[in-house]
């Protein structure tokens, strides 16, 4: 049936689920906000489910934009608050704290977006 074939071609693809197969989960944050964005909780839920069946470790790398007047210390504090919010969420989902490394990196120096937290697998 050509009509059903056409509608199948037009249907939008679902967004890919976050993967820990060598991948990095990136969680964007609103500028100057440390509260975990509710729209990104499903990505963390998926990640927690993937981690639940393993003993894999992850590293949380948090970034924040500098206001320019604080010499970068404000950006480091904000990035730490973001990292700890993500860490607390994963712990609430049953991931042991000993499997989570936290790095508050402040303002990125490579030109990448600054208001984000990345969760990456840690090599063995």
GROMACS .gro file of N, CA, C and O in nm:
model
  496
    1UNK      N    1   0.086  -0.119   0.000
    1UNK     CA    2   0.000   0.000   0.000
    1UNK      C    3   0.090   0.125   0.000
    1UNK      O    4   0.160   0.150   0.098
    2UNK      N    5   0.088   0.207  -0.105
    2UNK     CA    6   0.175   0.324  -0.114
    2UNK      C    7   0.150   0.428  -0.005
    2UNK      O    8   0.242   0.493   0.040
    3UNK      N    9   0.025   0.442   0.039
    3UNK     CA   10  -0.004   0.542   0.142
    3UNK      C   11   0.064   0.507   0.274
    3UNK      O   12   0.118   0.593   0.342
    4UNK      N   13   0.062   0.379   0.312
    4UNK     CA   14   0.126   0.341   0.438
    4UNK      C   15   0.278   0.350   0.428
    4UNK      O   16   0.345   0.382   0.524
    5UNK      N   17   0.334   0.323   0.309
    5UNK     CA   18   0.478   0.337   0.290
    5UNK      C   19   0.519   0.483   0.302
    5UNK      O   20   0.621   0.515   0.362
    6UNK      N   21   0.439   0.573   0.247
    6UNK     CA   22   0.472   0.715   0.253
    6UNK      C   23   0.467   0.766   0.397
    6UNK      O   24   0.555   0.838   0.440
    7UNK      N   25   0.365   0.727   0.474
    7UNK     CA   26   0.356   0.774   0.612
    7UNK      C   27   0.470   0.717   0.696
    7UNK      O   28   0.518   0.781   0.788
    8UNK      N   29   0.517   0.597   0.664
    8UNK     CA   30   0.629   0.541   0.738
    8UNK      C   31   0.757   0.619   0.711
    8UNK      O   32   0.842   0.633   0.797
    9UNK      N   33   0.771   0.673   0.591
    9UNK     CA   34   0.890   0.749   0.557
    9UNK      C   35   0.890   0.888   0.622
    9UNK      O   36   0.994   0.944   0.649
   10UNK      N   37   0.772   0.942   0.650
   10UNK     CA   38   0.762   1.076   0.704
   10UNK      C   39   0.769   1.078   0.856
   10UNK      O   40   0.800   1.178   0.916
   11UNK      N   41   0.743   0.964   0.919
   11UNK     CA   42   0.741   0.958   1.066
   11UNK      C   43   0.878   0.999   1.121
   11UNK      O   44   0.980   0.952   1.073
   12UNK      N   45   0.878   1.088   1.222
   12UNK     CA   46   1.007   1.131   1.279
   12UNK      C   47   1.074   1.017   1.355
   12UNK      O   48   1.007   0.934   1.416
   13UNK      N   49   1.205   1.014   1.350
   13UNK     CA   50   1.280   0.913   1.424
   13UNK      C   51   1.285   0.952   1.570
   13UNK      O   52   1.302   1.069   1.602
   14UNK      N   53   1.270   0.855   1.661
   14UNK     CA   54   1.284   0.889   1.803
   14UNK      C   55   1.428   0.929   1.832
   14UNK      O   56   1.521   0.883   1.766
   15UNK      N   57   1.446   1.016   1.931
   15UNK     CA   58   1.580   1.059   1.969
   15UNK      C   59   1.656   0.938   2.023
   15UNK      O   60   1.599   0.856   2.094
   16UNK      N   61   1.784   0.926   1.988
   16UNK     CA   62   1.860   0.812   2.039
   16UNK      C   63   1.877   0.821   2.191
   16UNK      O   64   1.891   0.930   2.245
   17UNK      N   65   1.874   0.706   2.255
   17UNK     CA   66   1.893   0.702   2.400
   17UNK      C   67   2.041   0.724   2.430
   17UNK      O   68   2.126   0.685   2.352
   18UNK      N   69   2.072   0.788   2.541
   18UNK     CA   70   2.212   0.804   2.578
   18UNK      C   71   2.279   0.667   2.589
   18UNK      O   72   2.217   0.571   2.632
   19UNK      N   73   2.402   0.660   2.550
   19UNK     CA   74   2.474   0.534   2.552
   19UNK      C   75   2.606   0.549   2.625
   19UNK      O   76   2.672   0.651   2.614
   20UNK      N   77   2.643   0.448   2.699
   20UNK     CA   78   2.772   0.450   2.766
   20UNK      C   79   2.874   0.367   2.689
   20UNK      O   80   2.981   0.341   2.737
   21UNK      N   81   2.841   0.325   2.567
   21UNK     CA   82   2.933   0.247   2.484
   21UNK      C   83   3.037   0.343   2.426
   21UNK      O   84   3.033   0.377   2.310
   22UNK      N   85   3.126   0.390   2.509
   22UNK     CA   86   3.227   0.483   2.462
   22UNK      C   87   3.173   0.624   2.441
   22UNK      O   88   3.246   0.713   2.401
   23UNK      N   89   3.046   0.644   2.470
   23UNK     CA   90   2.983   0.774   2.447
   23UNK      C   91   2.980   0.859   2.571
   23UNK      O   92   3.007   0.815   2.681
   24UNK      N   93   2.946   0.983   2.550
   24UNK     CA   94   2.938   1.080   2.659
   24UNK      C   95   2.796   1.134   2.660
   24UNK      O   96   2.743   1.172   2.556
   25UNK      N   97   2.733   1.137   2.777
   25UNK     CA   98   2.602   1.197   2.793
   25UNK      C   99   2.624   1.343   2.832
   25UNK      O  100   2.696   1.371   2.928
   26UNK      N  101   2.564   1.435   2.758
   26UNK     CA  102   2.580   1.577   2.786
   26UNK      C  103   2.446   1.635   2.830
   26UNK      O  104   2.346   1.619   2.762
   27UNK      N  105   2.446   1.702   2.946
   27UNK     CA  106   2.326   1.761   3.003
   27UNK      C  107   2.343   1.913   3.001
   27UNK      O  108   2.427   1.966   3.075
   28UNK      N  109   2.267   1.984   2.918
   28UNK     CA  110   2.278   2.130   2.918
   28UNK      C  111   2.208   2.192   3.038
   28UNK      O  112   2.106   2.141   3.085
   29UNK      N  113   2.263   2.299   3.089
   29UNK     CA  114   2.206   2.374   3.201
   29UNK      C  115   2.175   2.515   3.155
   29UNK      O  116   2.242   2.568   3.066
   30UNK      N  117   2.076   2.578   3.219
   30UNK     CA  118   2.047   2.719   3.193
   30UNK      C  119   2.160   2.802   3.252
   30UNK      O  120   2.220   2.765   3.353
   31UNK      N  121   2.189   2.915   3.190
   31UNK     CA  122   2.297   3.002   3.237
   31UNK      C  123   2.276   3.039   3.384
   31UNK      O  124   2.164   3.069   3.425
   32UNK      N  125   2.381   3.031   3.460
   32UNK     CA  126   2.384   3.068   3.602
   32UNK      C  127   2.291   2.984   3.690
   32UNK      O  128   2.259   3.024   3.801
   33UNK      N  129   2.247   2.866   3.642
   33UNK     CA  130   2.160   2.779   3.720
   33UNK      C  131   2.232   2.650   3.755
   33UNK      O  132   2.301   2.593   3.671
   34UNK      N  133   2.215   2.605   3.879
   34UNK     CA  134   2.276   2.479   3.923
   34UNK      C  135   2.173   2.368   3.936
   34UNK      O  136   2.208   2.252   3.950
   35UNK      N  137   2.045   2.404   3.932
   35UNK     CA  138   1.939   2.305   3.948
   35UNK      C  139   1.930   2.215   3.825
   35UNK      O  140   1.937   2.264   3.712
   36UNK      N  141   1.917   2.086   3.849
   36UNK     CA  142   1.909   1.989   3.741
   36UNK      C  143   1.787   2.019   3.653
   36UNK      O  144   1.676   2.024   3.703
   37UNK      N  145   1.808   2.039   3.522
   37UNK     CA  146   1.695   2.070   3.433
   37UNK      C  147   1.601   1.949   3.423
   37UNK      O  148   1.645   1.840   3.388
   38UNK      N  149   1.474   1.967   3.453
   38UNK     CA  150   1.379   1.856   3.454
   38UNK      C  151   1.363   1.792   3.317
   38UNK      O  152   1.337   1.674   3.307
   39UNK      N  153   1.383   1.867   3.210
   39UNK     CA  154   1.371   1.810   3.075
   39UNK      C  155   1.479   1.709   3.044
   39UNK      O  156   1.467   1.634   2.948
   40UNK      N  157   1.587   1.705   3.121
   40UNK     CA  158   1.697   1.614   3.095
   40UNK      C  159   1.702   1.496   3.191
   40UNK      O  160   1.795   1.416   3.186
   41UNK      N  161   1.603   1.486   3.276
   41UNK     CA  162   1.602   1.379   3.375
   41UNK      C  163   1.588   1.242   3.307
   41UNK      O  164   1.648   1.145   3.351
   42UNK      N  165   1.516   1.234   3.196
   42UNK     CA  166   1.498   1.105   3.129
   42UNK      C  167   1.631   1.050   3.079
   42UNK      O  168   1.654   0.929   3.083
   43UNK      N  169   1.721   1.138   3.034
   43UNK     CA  170   1.854   1.092   2.990
   43UNK      C  171   1.931   1.034   3.108
   43UNK      O  172   1.999   0.932   3.095
   44UNK      N  173   1.919   1.095   3.224
   44UNK     CA  174   1.986   1.043   3.343
   44UNK      C  175   1.921   0.913   3.391
   44UNK      O  176   1.991   0.823   3.439
   45UNK      N  177   1.788   0.902   3.376
   45UNK     CA  178   1.720   0.777   3.412
   45UNK      C  179   1.771   0.663   3.326
   45UNK      O  180   1.799   0.553   3.374
   46UNK      N  181   1.783   0.689   3.194
   46UNK     CA  182   1.833   0.587   3.102
   46UNK      C  183   1.976   0.549   3.138
   46UNK      O  184   2.011   0.430   3.141
   47UNK      N  185   2.058   0.647   3.167
   47UNK     CA  186   2.196   0.621   3.206
   47UNK      C  187   2.202   0.537   3.333
   47UNK      O  188   2.278   0.440   3.341
   48UNK      N  189   2.121   0.571   3.432
   48UNK     CA  190   2.119   0.497   3.558
   48UNK      C  191   2.078   0.352   3.534
   48UNK      O  192   2.135   0.260   3.594
   49UNK      N  193   1.982   0.329   3.445
   49UNK     CA  194   1.940   0.192   3.413
   49UNK      C  195   2.054   0.115   3.348
   49UNK      O  196   2.076  -0.002   3.378
   50UNK      N  197   2.129   0.181   3.258
   50UNK     CA  198   2.242   0.115   3.192
   50UNK      C  199   2.351   0.081   3.293
   50UNK      O  200   2.411  -0.025   3.287
   51UNK      N  201   2.375   0.172   3.388
   51UNK     CA  202   2.480   0.149   3.487
   51UNK      C  203   2.440   0.045   3.591
   51UNK      O  204   2.527  -0.017   3.652
   52UNK      N  205   2.310   0.028   3.614
   52UNK     CA  206   2.262  -0.062   3.718
   52UNK      C  207   2.309  -0.205   3.697
   52UNK      O  208   2.335  -0.277   3.793
   53UNK      N  209   2.323  -0.248   3.574
   53UNK     CA  210   2.361  -0.386   3.547
   53UNK      C  211   2.512  -0.406   3.537
   53UNK      O  212   2.556  -0.513   3.497
   54UNK      N  213   2.590  -0.305   3.572
   54UNK     CA  214   2.735  -0.314   3.558
   54UNK      C  215   2.804  -0.265   3.684
   54UNK      O  216   2.739  -0.218   3.777
   55UNK      N  217   2.933  -0.271   3.684
   55UNK     CA  218   3.014  -0.209   3.790
   55UNK      C  219   3.097  -0.095   3.731
   55UNK      O  220   3.195  -0.051   3.790
   56UNK      N  221   3.059  -0.050   3.611
   56UNK     CA  222   3.134   0.056   3.544
   56UNK      C  223   3.134   0.184   3.625
   56UNK      O  224   3.039   0.216   3.696
   57UNK      N  225   3.244   0.258   3.611
   57UNK     CA  226   3.257   0.389   3.676
   57UNK      C  227   3.231   0.497   3.573
   57UNK      O  228   3.251   0.477   3.454
   58UNK      N  229   3.185   0.612   3.621
   58UNK     CA  230   3.165   0.728   3.535
   58UNK      C  231   3.233   0.849   3.594
   58UNK      O  232   3.257   0.856   3.715
   59UNK      N  233   3.264   0.943   3.508
   59UNK     CA  234   3.321   1.070   3.550
   59UNK      C  235   3.223   1.180   3.510
   59UNK      O  236   3.179   1.185   3.395
   60UNK      N  237   3.190   1.264   3.606
   60UNK     CA  238   3.105   1.380   3.578
   60UNK      C  239   3.197   1.499   3.561
   60UNK      O  240   3.274   1.532   3.651
   61UNK      N  241   3.191   1.560   3.442
   61UNK     CA  242   3.271   1.679   3.412
   61UNK      C  243   3.174   1.795   3.396
   61UNK      O  244   3.090   1.795   3.305
   62UNK      N  245   3.184   1.893   3.484
   62UNK     CA  246   3.089   2.004   3.483
   62UNK      C  247   3.158   2.133   3.441
   62UNK      O  248   3.272   2.160   3.478
   63UNK      N  249   3.084   2.212   3.364
   63UNK     CA  250   3.135   2.339   3.312
   63UNK      C  251   3.034   2.451   3.342
   63UNK      O  252   2.914   2.426   3.352
   64UNK      N  253   3.084   2.573   3.351
   64UNK     CA  254   2.997   2.689   3.370
   64UNK      C  255   3.069   2.811   3.314
   64UNK      O  256   3.191   2.820   3.317
   65UNK      N  257   2.990   2.905   3.265
   65UNK     CA  258   3.047   3.028   3.210
   65UNK      C  259   3.095   3.118   3.323
   65UNK      O  260   3.032   3.128   3.428
   66UNK      N  261   3.208   3.182   3.301
   66UNK     CA  262   3.261   3.278   3.398
   66UNK      C  263   3.193   3.412   3.376
   66UNK      O  264   3.164   3.451   3.264
   67UNK      N  265   3.167   3.482   3.485
   67UNK     CA  266   3.108   3.615   3.473
   67UNK      C  267   3.213   3.719   3.438
   67UNK      O  268   3.181   3.833   3.407
   68UNK      N  269   3.339   3.682   3.448
   68UNK     CA  270   3.447   3.773   3.414
   68UNK      C  271   3.495   3.858   3.530
   68UNK      O  272   3.608   3.905   3.530
   69UNK      N  273   3.413   3.879   3.630
   69UNK     CA  274   3.452   3.964   3.744
   69UNK      C  275   3.506   3.884   3.861
   69UNK      O  276   3.560   3.941   3.954
   70UNK      N  277   3.492   3.750   3.857
   70UNK     CA  278   3.532   3.669   3.972
   70UNK      C  279   3.660   3.590   3.949
   70UNK      O  280   3.697   3.507   4.032
   71UNK      N  281   3.726   3.613   3.837
   71UNK     CA  282   3.849   3.541   3.809
   71UNK      C  283   3.830   3.393   3.783
   71UNK      O  284   3.923   3.316   3.789
   72UNK      N  285   3.709   3.350   3.757
   72UNK     CA  286   3.681   3.210   3.729
   72UNK      C  287   3.637   3.129   3.849
   72UNK      O  288   3.590   3.017   3.833
   73UNK      N  289   3.651   3.182   3.970
   73UNK     CA  290   3.613   3.103   4.088
   73UNK      C  291   3.462   3.081   4.093
   73UNK      O  292   3.417   2.976   4.138
   74UNK      N  293   3.385   3.179   4.049
   74UNK     CA  294   3.239   3.162   4.046
   74UNK      C  295   3.199   3.052   3.949
   74UNK      O  296   3.109   2.973   3.977
   75UNK      N  297   3.267   3.045   3.834
   75UNK     CA  298   3.238   2.940   3.736
   75UNK      C  299   3.271   2.803   3.794
   75UNK      O  300   3.197   2.706   3.773
   76UNK      N  301   3.381   2.792   3.867
   76UNK     CA  302   3.417   2.663   3.928
   76UNK      C  303   3.315   2.623   4.034
   76UNK      O  304   3.276   2.507   4.044
   77UNK      N  305   3.270   2.721   4.115
   77UNK     CA  306   3.168   2.690   4.217
   77UNK      C  307   3.038   2.645   4.152
   77UNK      O  308   2.976   2.547   4.196
   78UNK      N  309   2.995   2.716   4.047
   78UNK     CA  310   2.871   2.679   3.978
   78UNK      C  311   2.885   2.542   3.912
   78UNK      O  312   2.794   2.458   3.920
   79UNK      N  313   2.999   2.516   3.850
   79UNK     CA  314   3.017   2.386   3.786
   79UNK      C  315   3.017   2.274   3.891
   79UNK      O  316   2.963   2.166   3.866
   80UNK      N  317   3.076   2.299   4.009
   80UNK     CA  318   3.073   2.199   4.116
   80UNK      C  319   2.929   2.173   4.161
   80UNK      O  320   2.889   2.058   4.180
   81UNK      N  321   2.850   2.278   4.176
   81UNK     CA  322   2.709   2.261   4.217
   81UNK      C  323   2.633   2.178   4.115
   81UNK      O  324   2.552   2.092   4.151
   82UNK      N  325   2.659   2.201   3.987
   82UNK     CA  326   2.593   2.123   3.881
   82UNK      C  327   2.636   1.977   3.887
   82UNK      O  328   2.553   1.887   3.876
   83UNK      N  329   2.766   1.954   3.903
   83UNK     CA  330   2.816   1.817   3.910
   83UNK      C  331   2.755   1.742   4.028
   83UNK      O  332   2.716   1.626   4.016
   84UNK      N  333   2.747   1.810   4.142
   84UNK     CA  334   2.690   1.746   4.261
   84UNK      C  335   2.541   1.719   4.246
   84UNK      O  336   2.490   1.620   4.299
   85UNK      N  337   2.469   1.803   4.171
   85UNK     CA  338   2.327   1.779   4.145
   85UNK      C  339   2.309   1.653   4.061
   85UNK      O  340   2.222   1.569   4.090
   86UNK      N  341   2.392   1.636   3.958
   86UNK     CA  342   2.384   1.516   3.874
   86UNK      C  343   2.425   1.393   3.955
   86UNK      O  344   2.360   1.289   3.949
   87UNK      N  345   2.532   1.406   4.034
   87UNK     CA  346   2.579   1.295   4.118
   87UNK      C  347   2.469   1.251   4.215
   87UNK      O  348   2.442   1.131   4.230
   88UNK      N  349   2.406   1.347   4.283
   88UNK     CA  350   2.300   1.315   4.379
   88UNK      C  351   2.184   1.243   4.309
   88UNK      O  352   2.127   1.148   4.365
   89UNK      N  353   2.151   1.286   4.189
   89UNK     CA  354   2.042   1.221   4.114
   89UNK      C  355   2.077   1.075   4.085
   89UNK      O  356   1.995   0.985   4.105
   90UNK      N  357   2.200   1.051   4.037
   90UNK     CA  358   2.241   0.914   4.007
   90UNK      C  359   2.245   0.828   4.133
   90UNK      O  360   2.206   0.711   4.131
   91UNK      N  361   2.289   0.884   4.244
   91UNK     CA  362   2.291   0.810   4.371
   91UNK      C  363   2.149   0.776   4.413
   91UNK      O  364   2.121   0.663   4.457
   92UNK      N  365   2.056   0.871   4.397
   92UNK     CA  366   1.915   0.844   4.428
   92UNK      C  367   1.859   0.731   4.343
   92UNK      O  368   1.765   0.662   4.384
   93UNK      N  369   1.917   0.711   4.224
   93UNK     CA  370   1.872   0.604   4.134
   93UNK      C  371   1.945   0.472   4.159
   93UNK      O  372   1.929   0.377   4.084
   94UNK      N  373   2.028   0.468   4.266
   94UNK     CA  374   2.089   0.343   4.307
   94UNK      C  375   2.232   0.322   4.262
   94UNK      O  376   2.288   0.214   4.281
   95UNK      N  377   2.295   0.423   4.203
   95UNK     CA  378   2.435   0.411   4.162
   95UNK      C  379   2.522   0.449   4.282
   95UNK      O  380   2.507   0.559   4.337
   96UNK      N  381   2.613   0.359   4.322
   96UNK     CA  382   2.698   0.386   4.439
   96UNK      C  383   2.788   0.506   4.413
   96UNK      O  384   2.846   0.521   4.305
   97UNK      N  385   2.808   0.587   4.514
   97UNK     CA  386   2.891   0.707   4.501
   97UNK      C  387   3.035   0.673   4.468
   97UNK      O  388   3.105   0.752   4.404
   98UNK      N  389   3.081   0.555   4.506
   98UNK     CA  390   3.219   0.515   4.480
   98UNK      C  391   3.244   0.489   4.331
   98UNK      O  392   3.358   0.475   4.290
   99UNK      N  393   3.138   0.483   4.253
   99UNK     CA  394   3.149   0.462   4.108
   99UNK      C  395   3.144   0.593   4.030
   99UNK      O  396   3.147   0.592   3.907
  100UNK      N  397   3.135   0.705   4.102
  100UNK     CA  398   3.117   0.835   4.036
  100UNK      C  399   3.231   0.928   4.074
  100UNK      O  400   3.251   0.958   4.192
  101UNK      N  401   3.307   0.973   3.974
  101UNK     CA  402   3.411   1.073   3.995
  101UNK      C  403   3.355   1.208   3.951
  101UNK      O  404   3.284   1.216   3.852
  102UNK      N  405   3.390   1.313   4.025
  102UNK     CA  406   3.338   1.447   3.995
  102UNK      C  407   3.453   1.540   3.964
  102UNK      O  408   3.551   1.545   4.039
  103UNK      N  409   3.439   1.615   3.854
  103UNK     CA  410   3.538   1.718   3.819
  103UNK      C  411   3.463   1.846   3.786
  103UNK      O  412   3.386   1.851   3.691
  104UNK      N  413   3.487   1.949   3.865
  104UNK     CA  414   3.430   2.082   3.841
  104UNK      C  415   3.535   2.161   3.765
  104UNK      O  416   3.636   2.200   3.820
  105UNK      N  417   3.511   2.184   3.637
  105UNK     CA  418   3.613   2.240   3.550
  105UNK      C  419   3.596   2.388   3.520
  105UNK      O  420   3.680   2.448   3.455
  106UNK      N  421   3.486   2.448   3.566
  106UNK     CA  422   3.467   2.591   3.541
  106UNK      C  423   3.443   2.619   3.394
  106UNK      O  424   3.375   2.544   3.325
  107UNK      N  425   3.504   2.724   3.343
  107UNK     CA  426   3.485   2.765   3.204
  107UNK      C  427   3.572   2.679   3.112
  107UNK      O  428   3.692   2.668   3.134
  108UNK      N  429   3.512   2.618   3.008
  108UNK     CA  430   3.593   2.538   2.916
  108UNK      C  431   3.689   2.627   2.838
  108UNK      O  432   3.656   2.740   2.804
  109UNK      N  433   3.806   2.575   2.809
  109UNK     CA  434   3.907   2.652   2.737
  109UNK      C  435   3.914   2.615   2.589
  109UNK      O  436   3.991   2.675   2.516
  110UNK      N  437   3.833   2.518   2.546
  110UNK     CA  438   3.841   2.473   2.408
  110UNK      C  439   3.732   2.531   2.318
  110UNK      O  440   3.714   2.487   2.205
  111UNK      N  441   3.658   2.630   2.368
  111UNK     CA  442   3.552   2.692   2.287
  111UNK      C  443   3.421   2.616   2.285
  111UNK      O  444   3.328   2.656   2.218
  112UNK      N  445   3.411   2.505   2.359
  112UNK     CA  446   3.287   2.428   2.364
  112UNK      C  447   3.185   2.499   2.453
  112UNK      O  448   3.221   2.587   2.531
  113UNK      N  449   3.056   2.460   2.442
  113UNK     CA  450   2.953   2.525   2.525
  113UNK      C  451   2.987   2.514   2.674
  113UNK      O  452   3.033   2.409   2.719
  114UNK      N  453   2.962   2.621   2.747
  114UNK     CA  454   3.006   2.622   2.886
  114UNK      C  455   2.902   2.573   2.986
  114UNK      O  456   2.939   2.518   3.089
  115UNK      N  457   2.776   2.591   2.961
  115UNK     CA  458   2.675   2.556   3.062
  115UNK      C  459   2.625   2.414   3.040
  115UNK      O  460   2.517   2.390   2.986
  116UNK      N  461   2.707   2.318   3.086
  116UNK     CA  462   2.672   2.177   3.066
  116UNK      C  463   2.745   2.088   3.166
  116UNK      O  464   2.842   2.129   3.227
  117UNK      N  465   2.693   1.965   3.178
  117UNK     CA  466   2.759   1.860   3.253
  117UNK      C  467   2.769   1.740   3.160
  117UNK      O  468   2.673   1.705   3.093
  118UNK      N  469   2.887   1.680   3.155
  118UNK     CA  470   2.908   1.560   3.076
  118UNK      C  471   2.931   1.443   3.170
  118UNK      O  472   3.001   1.456   3.270
  119UNK      N  473   2.871   1.328   3.134
  119UNK     CA  474   2.893   1.206   3.210
  119UNK      C  475   2.960   1.110   3.113
  119UNK      O  476   2.904   1.076   3.009
  120UNK      N  477   3.082   1.069   3.147
  120UNK     CA  478   3.161   0.985   3.056
  120UNK      C  479   3.206   0.858   3.127
  120UNK      O  480   3.232   0.860   3.247
  121UNK      N  481   3.218   0.749   3.052
  121UNK     CA  482   3.270   0.626   3.112
  121UNK      C  483   3.416   0.644   3.149
  121UNK      O  484   3.489   0.719   3.082
  122UNK      N  485   3.458   0.578   3.256
  122UNK     CA  486   3.598   0.583   3.299
  122UNK      C  487   3.663   0.455   3.254
  122UNK      O  488   3.612   0.345   3.278
  123UNK      N  489   3.778   0.467   3.189
  123UNK     CA  490   3.851   0.348   3.142
  123UNK      C  491   3.899   0.264   3.259
  123UNK      O  492   3.923   0.314   3.368
  124UNK      N  493   3.909   0.137   3.235
  124UNK     CA  494   3.950   0.046   3.342
  124UNK      C  495   4.097   0.051   3.361
  124UNK      O  496   4.177   0.071   3.279
   0.00000   0.00000   0.00000
